[in-house]
Short mmCIF file of C-alpha atoms in Angstrom, two decimals:
data_model
loop_
_atom_site.label_atom_id
_atom_site.label_comp_id
_atom_site.label_asym_id
_atom_site.label_seq_id
_atom_site.Cartn_x
_atom_site.Cartn_y
_atom_site.Cartn_z
CA MET M 310 -0.01 -0.90 -0.04
CA PHE M 311 1.55 3.40 -0.60
CA PHE M 312 -0.41 6.62 0.07
CA LEU M 313 1.15 10.19 -1.91
CA THR M 314 0.99 13.02 -0.25
CA GLY M 315 2.02 16.85 -1.21
CA GLU M 316 1.26 19.93 -3.78
CA TYR M 317 3.37 20.79 -6.05
CA ASP M 318 3.13 23.90 -8.13
CA HIS M 319 3.73 23.50 -12.01
CA GLN M 320 3.07 23.96 -15.69
CA ILE M 321 1.61 22.63 -19.02
CA ASP M 322 3.47 23.53 -22.02
CA ALA M 323 1.10 23.80 -25.49
CA LYS M 324 1.11 19.08 -26.56
CA ASN M 325 -0.49 19.06 -22.92
CA ARG M 326 2.30 17.69 -21.36
CA ILE M 327 3.56 17.44 -18.34
CA ARG M 328 6.36 15.21 -15.78
CA ILE M 329 4.79 14.74 -12.42
CA PRO M 330 7.25 14.70 -10.14
CA SER M 331 9.89 12.61 -8.79
CA LYS M 332 7.93 12.40 -5.11
CA LEU M 333 4.77 11.54 -6.72
CA LYS M 334 5.89 9.78 -9.78
CA GLY M 335 7.84 7.18 -8.23
CA ASP M 336 8.71 3.86 -10.32
CA GLU M 337 5.79 4.06 -12.78
CA ASP M 338 6.45 5.21 -16.58
CA LYS M 339 1.96 4.04 -16.85
CA PHE M 340 -0.56 5.73 -15.01
CA TYR M 341 -4.50 6.38 -15.68
CA PHE M 342 -5.63 9.55 -15.79
CA SER M 343 -10.06 9.61 -15.81
CA LYS M 344 -11.89 13.16 -14.43
CA GLY M 345 -11.54 14.01 -11.32
CA THR M 346 -14.43 14.81 -8.30
CA SER M 347 -14.74 19.09 -7.56
CA GLY M 348 -13.18 19.68 -10.88
CA CYS M 349 -9.79 17.75 -10.95
CA ILE M 350 -8.23 14.90 -13.04
CA PHE M 351 -6.64 11.56 -10.81
CA VAL M 352 -4.35 9.92 -11.90
CA PHE M 353 -3.51 6.52 -10.43
CA TYR M 354 -1.52 3.80 -10.88
CA LYS M 355 -1.86 0.15 -12.02
CA ALA M 356 -2.12 -1.27 -8.15
CA ALA M 357 -4.38 1.13 -8.05
CA ILE M 358 -7.22 1.46 -10.49
CA MET M 359 -7.25 -2.46 -10.61
CA GLU M 360 -7.98 -2.17 -6.97
CA LYS M 361 -11.24 -0.03 -8.06
CA LEU M 362 -11.58 -1.19 -10.45
CA GLU M 363 -12.05 -4.55 -8.39
CA LYS M 364 -14.68 -2.65 -6.79
CA LEU M 365 -16.23 -1.59 -9.73
CA GLU M 366 -17.43 -5.03 -10.62
CA GLU M 367 -19.58 -5.20 -7.34
CA ILE M 368 -21.43 -2.90 -8.60
CA LYS M 369 -24.93 -5.17 -8.97
CA ILE M 370 -26.03 -4.58 -13.20
CA SER M 371 -29.49 -4.05 -11.32
CA ASP M 372 -28.42 -0.58 -8.98
CA MET M 373 -29.04 1.99 -12.24
CA GLU M 374 -27.69 4.85 -9.70
CA LYS M 375 -24.79 2.81 -9.11
CA GLN M 376 -24.06 2.04 -13.64
CA LYS M 377 -24.33 5.42 -14.16
CA GLY M 378 -21.36 6.40 -11.65
CA MET M 379 -18.99 3.97 -12.00
CA ARG M 380 -20.03 4.21 -16.28
CA ALA M 381 -19.50 7.92 -16.26
CA PHE M 382 -15.93 7.41 -14.31
CA THR M 383 -14.66 4.16 -15.99
CA LYS M 384 -15.31 6.08 -19.93
CA SER M 385 -13.55 8.63 -18.92
CA LEU M 386 -10.91 6.79 -18.01
CA LYS M 387 -7.45 6.58 -19.86
CA LEU M 388 -3.76 4.63 -20.45
CA VAL M 389 -1.13 7.31 -20.48
CA GLU M 390 2.70 6.63 -20.77
CA VAL M 391 5.28 8.60 -19.58
CA ASP M 392 7.76 9.48 -22.61
CA PRO M 393 11.21 9.83 -23.57
CA HIS M 394 12.34 12.70 -21.66
CA GLY M 395 9.15 11.56 -18.16
CA ARG M 396 6.72 13.79 -19.70
CA LEU M 397 2.84 12.18 -19.93
CA VAL M 398 -0.04 14.39 -22.38
CA ILE M 399 -3.13 14.79 -20.78
CA PRO M 400 -5.54 14.08 -23.29
CA PRO M 401 -7.52 17.10 -23.73
CA GLU M 402 -10.46 16.27 -23.26
CA LEU M 403 -9.53 15.80 -19.66
CA VAL M 404 -7.49 19.40 -20.56
CA SER M 405 -11.10 21.31 -21.07
CA TYR M 406 -12.98 18.84 -18.49
CA ALA M 407 -10.64 20.76 -15.38
CA LYS M 408 -10.10 23.80 -16.67
CA ILE M 409 -6.90 23.48 -17.11
CA THR M 410 -5.08 27.00 -19.16
CA LYS M 411 -1.11 26.80 -18.64
CA ASP M 412 -1.22 26.93 -14.36
CA ILE M 413 -1.30 23.45 -12.19
CA LYS M 414 -1.95 22.10 -8.42
CA ILE M 415 0.10 17.99 -9.21
CA CYS M 416 -1.38 16.79 -5.70
CA GLY M 417 -0.34 13.98 -4.13
CA ALA M 418 -4.29 12.02 -2.60
CA GLY M 419 -3.93 9.09 -0.81
CA SER M 420 -3.64 6.64 -3.76
CA ARG M 421 -3.81 8.67 -6.20
CA ILE M 422 -2.41 12.48 -7.82
CA GLU M 423 -5.44 14.85 -8.57
CA ILE M 424 -3.90 17.12 -11.16
CA TRP M 425 -6.16 20.86 -11.05
CA SER M 426 -6.35 23.79 -12.28
CA LYS M 427 -4.58 25.93 -10.24
CA GLU M 428 -7.65 28.77 -10.44
CA VAL M 429 -9.98 25.57 -9.85
CA TYR M 430 -7.73 24.68 -7.16
CA ASN M 431 -7.56 28.23 -5.21
CA GLU M 432 -11.70 28.73 -4.93
CA TYR M 433 -11.91 24.95 -4.10
CA PHE M 434 -9.44 25.91 -1.11
CA ALA M 435 -10.60 29.81 -0.69
CA ASP M 436 -12.16 28.93 2.76
CA GLU M 437 -9.68 26.29 3.85
CA SER M 438 -7.90 28.54 6.68
CA GLU M 439 -11.65 28.91 8.10
CA SER M 440 -12.71 25.18 7.15
CA PHE M 441 -9.77 23.66 8.43
CA ASP M 442 -11.25 21.69 12.00
CA ALA M 443 -14.88 21.13 10.37
CA ASP M 444 -13.73 19.71 7.18
CA PHE M 445 -10.73 17.67 9.07
CA SER M 446 -13.68 15.86 11.47
CA THR M 447 -15.96 14.72 9.06
CA LEU M 448 -12.30 11.85 7.96
CA ASP M 449 -13.11 9.81 11.13
CA ILE M 450 -10.22 8.82 11.69
#
């Protein structure tokens, strides 16, 4: 098991290429990108996405609400390989979904990495200093 943490400022280039910070990248040369919650992009190691997909297989076919959520997630999933220069190309539909223009935040979020537009990230965490205690108390740890 691994637990990814930290936040990093980066930029995306004109060809949608980024570098995953070495503290988050590890030895991986392939990642699974998908739409994430709150307007970010989720990035998974192979082991982490396989664990998630196994859990999704447990959803009953008759559970229409969960089936729709599973379909929305899995249809957005894209395999992205690291190029010889250590870069990854974010699929254009995910760049658009996350409203990424140039500046991005790359964060460790447990078993996944998240990529955010810097603007969306700053808006999402705008009240963090006032709401940290309330947000933290929801974690039940």
